[in-house]
GROMACS .gro file of N, CA and C in nm:
model
  108
    1UNK      N    1   9.449   9.223  12.140
    1UNK     CA    2   9.553   9.131  12.094
    1UNK      C    3   9.507   8.987  12.108
    2UNK      N    4   9.409   8.962  12.194
    2UNK     CA    5   9.361   8.826  12.216
    2UNK      C    6   9.267   8.783  12.104
    3UNK      N    7   9.227   8.877  12.018
    3UNK     CA    8   9.136   8.843  11.908
    3UNK      C    9   9.214   8.822  11.779
    4UNK      N   10   9.224   8.697  11.730
    4UNK     CA   11   9.299   8.669  11.607
    4UNK      C   12   9.227   8.719  11.482
    5UNK      N   13   9.099   8.752  11.495
    5UNK     CA   14   9.022   8.798  11.380
    5UNK      C   15   9.072   8.935  11.333
    6UNK      N   16   9.138   9.008  11.421
    6UNK     CA   17   9.184   9.142  11.384
    6UNK      C   18   9.311   9.136  11.298
    7UNK      N   19   9.382   9.024  11.305
    7UNK     CA   20   9.508   9.014  11.231
    7UNK      C   21   9.487   9.019  11.079
    8UNK      N   22   9.398   8.934  11.022
    8UNK     CA   23   9.379   8.938  10.876
    8UNK      C   24   9.324   9.073  10.830
    9UNK      N   25   9.241   9.135  10.913
    9UNK     CA   26   9.185   9.265  10.875
    9UNK      C   27   9.293   9.371  10.876
   10UNK      N   28   9.389   9.357  10.967
   10UNK     CA   29   9.496   9.457  10.977
   10UNK      C   30   9.596   9.437  10.864
   11UNK      N   31   9.604   9.314  10.813
   11UNK     CA   32   9.700   9.287  10.706
   11UNK      C   33   9.652   9.344  10.573
   12UNK      N   34   9.522   9.342  10.550
   12UNK     CA   35   9.471   9.391  10.421
   12UNK      C   36   9.503   9.538  10.399
   13UNK      N   37   9.470   9.627  10.494
   13UNK     CA   38   9.503   9.770  10.475
   13UNK      C   39   9.654   9.792  10.475
   14UNK      N   40   9.728   9.704  10.543
   14UNK     CA   41   9.873   9.721  10.548
   14UNK      C   42   9.930   9.702  10.408
   15UNK      N   43   9.870   9.610  10.331
   15UNK     CA   44   9.917   9.589  10.193
   15UNK      C   45   9.893   9.716  10.112
   16UNK      N   46   9.780   9.782  10.135
   16UNK     CA   47   9.751   9.906  10.063
   16UNK      C   48   9.852  10.012  10.102
   17UNK      N   49   9.887  10.017  10.230
   17UNK     CA   50   9.984  10.116  10.277
   17UNK      C   51  10.120  10.090  10.213
   18UNK      N   52  10.159   9.962  10.208
   18UNK     CA   53  10.288   9.930  10.146
   18UNK      C   54  10.285   9.968   9.999
   19UNK      N   55  10.173   9.945   9.932
   19UNK     CA   56  10.161   9.981   9.790
   19UNK      C   57  10.175  10.131   9.772
   20UNK      N   58  10.109  10.208   9.859
   20UNK     CA   59  10.119  10.354   9.850
   20UNK      C   60  10.262  10.399   9.876
   21UNK      N   61  10.329  10.336   9.973
   21UNK     CA   62  10.468  10.372  10.003
   21UNK      C   63  10.556  10.346   9.882
   22UNK      N   64  10.534  10.234   9.812
   22UNK     CA   65  10.614  10.201   9.694
   22UNK      C   66  10.588  10.303   9.584
   23UNK      N   67  10.461  10.337   9.564
   23UNK     CA   68  10.427  10.435   9.460
   23UNK      C   69  10.490  10.570   9.492
   24UNK      N   70  10.482  10.612   9.618
   24UNK     CA   71  10.541  10.740   9.659
   24UNK      C   72  10.692  10.735   9.641
   25UNK      N   73  10.753  10.622   9.679
   25UNK     CA   74  10.898  10.608   9.666
   25UNK      C   75  10.939  10.618   9.519
   26UNK      N   76  10.853  10.570   9.430
   26UNK     CA   77  10.884  10.577   9.286
   26UNK      C   78  10.858  10.717   9.233
   27UNK      N   79  10.763  10.788   9.290
   27UNK     CA   80  10.727  10.921   9.241
   27UNK      C   81  10.822  11.028   9.296
   28UNK      N   82  10.876  11.007   9.415
   28UNK     CA   83  10.965  11.108   9.475
   28UNK      C   84  11.086  11.138   9.386
   29UNK      N   85  11.161  11.037   9.338
   29UNK     CA   86  11.276  11.067   9.252
   29UNK      C   87  11.234  11.142   9.126
   30UNK      N   88  11.120  11.107   9.069
   30UNK     CA   89  11.072  11.174   8.948
   30UNK      C   90  11.042  11.320   8.979
   31UNK      N   91  10.980  11.346   9.094
   31UNK     CA   92  10.948  11.485   9.131
   31UNK      C   93  11.077  11.563   9.157
   32UNK      N   94  11.174  11.498   9.219
   32UNK     CA   95  11.302  11.566   9.247
   32UNK      C   96  11.371  11.600   9.115
   33UNK      N   97  11.372  11.505   9.021
   33UNK     CA   98  11.436  11.530   8.891
   33UNK      C   99  11.361  11.641   8.818
   34UNK      N  100  11.229  11.641   8.828
   34UNK     CA  101  11.150  11.744   8.760
   34UNK      C  102  11.176  11.880   8.826
   35UNK      N  103  11.194  11.879   8.958
   35UNK     CA  104  11.219  12.004   9.030
   35UNK      C  105  11.355  12.062   8.993
   36UNK      N  106  11.451  11.973   8.972
   36UNK     CA  107  11.586  12.020   8.936
   36UNK      C  108  11.585  12.066   8.791
   0.00000   0.00000   0.00000
């Protein structure tokens, strides 16, 4: 935690994770509708 260099590196993959979460959130309703 004392190393500030880890913060920007941790933010970059976090953006990818948020992007994947958004894509999954958009795909889940479509899969549910397709399943029904």
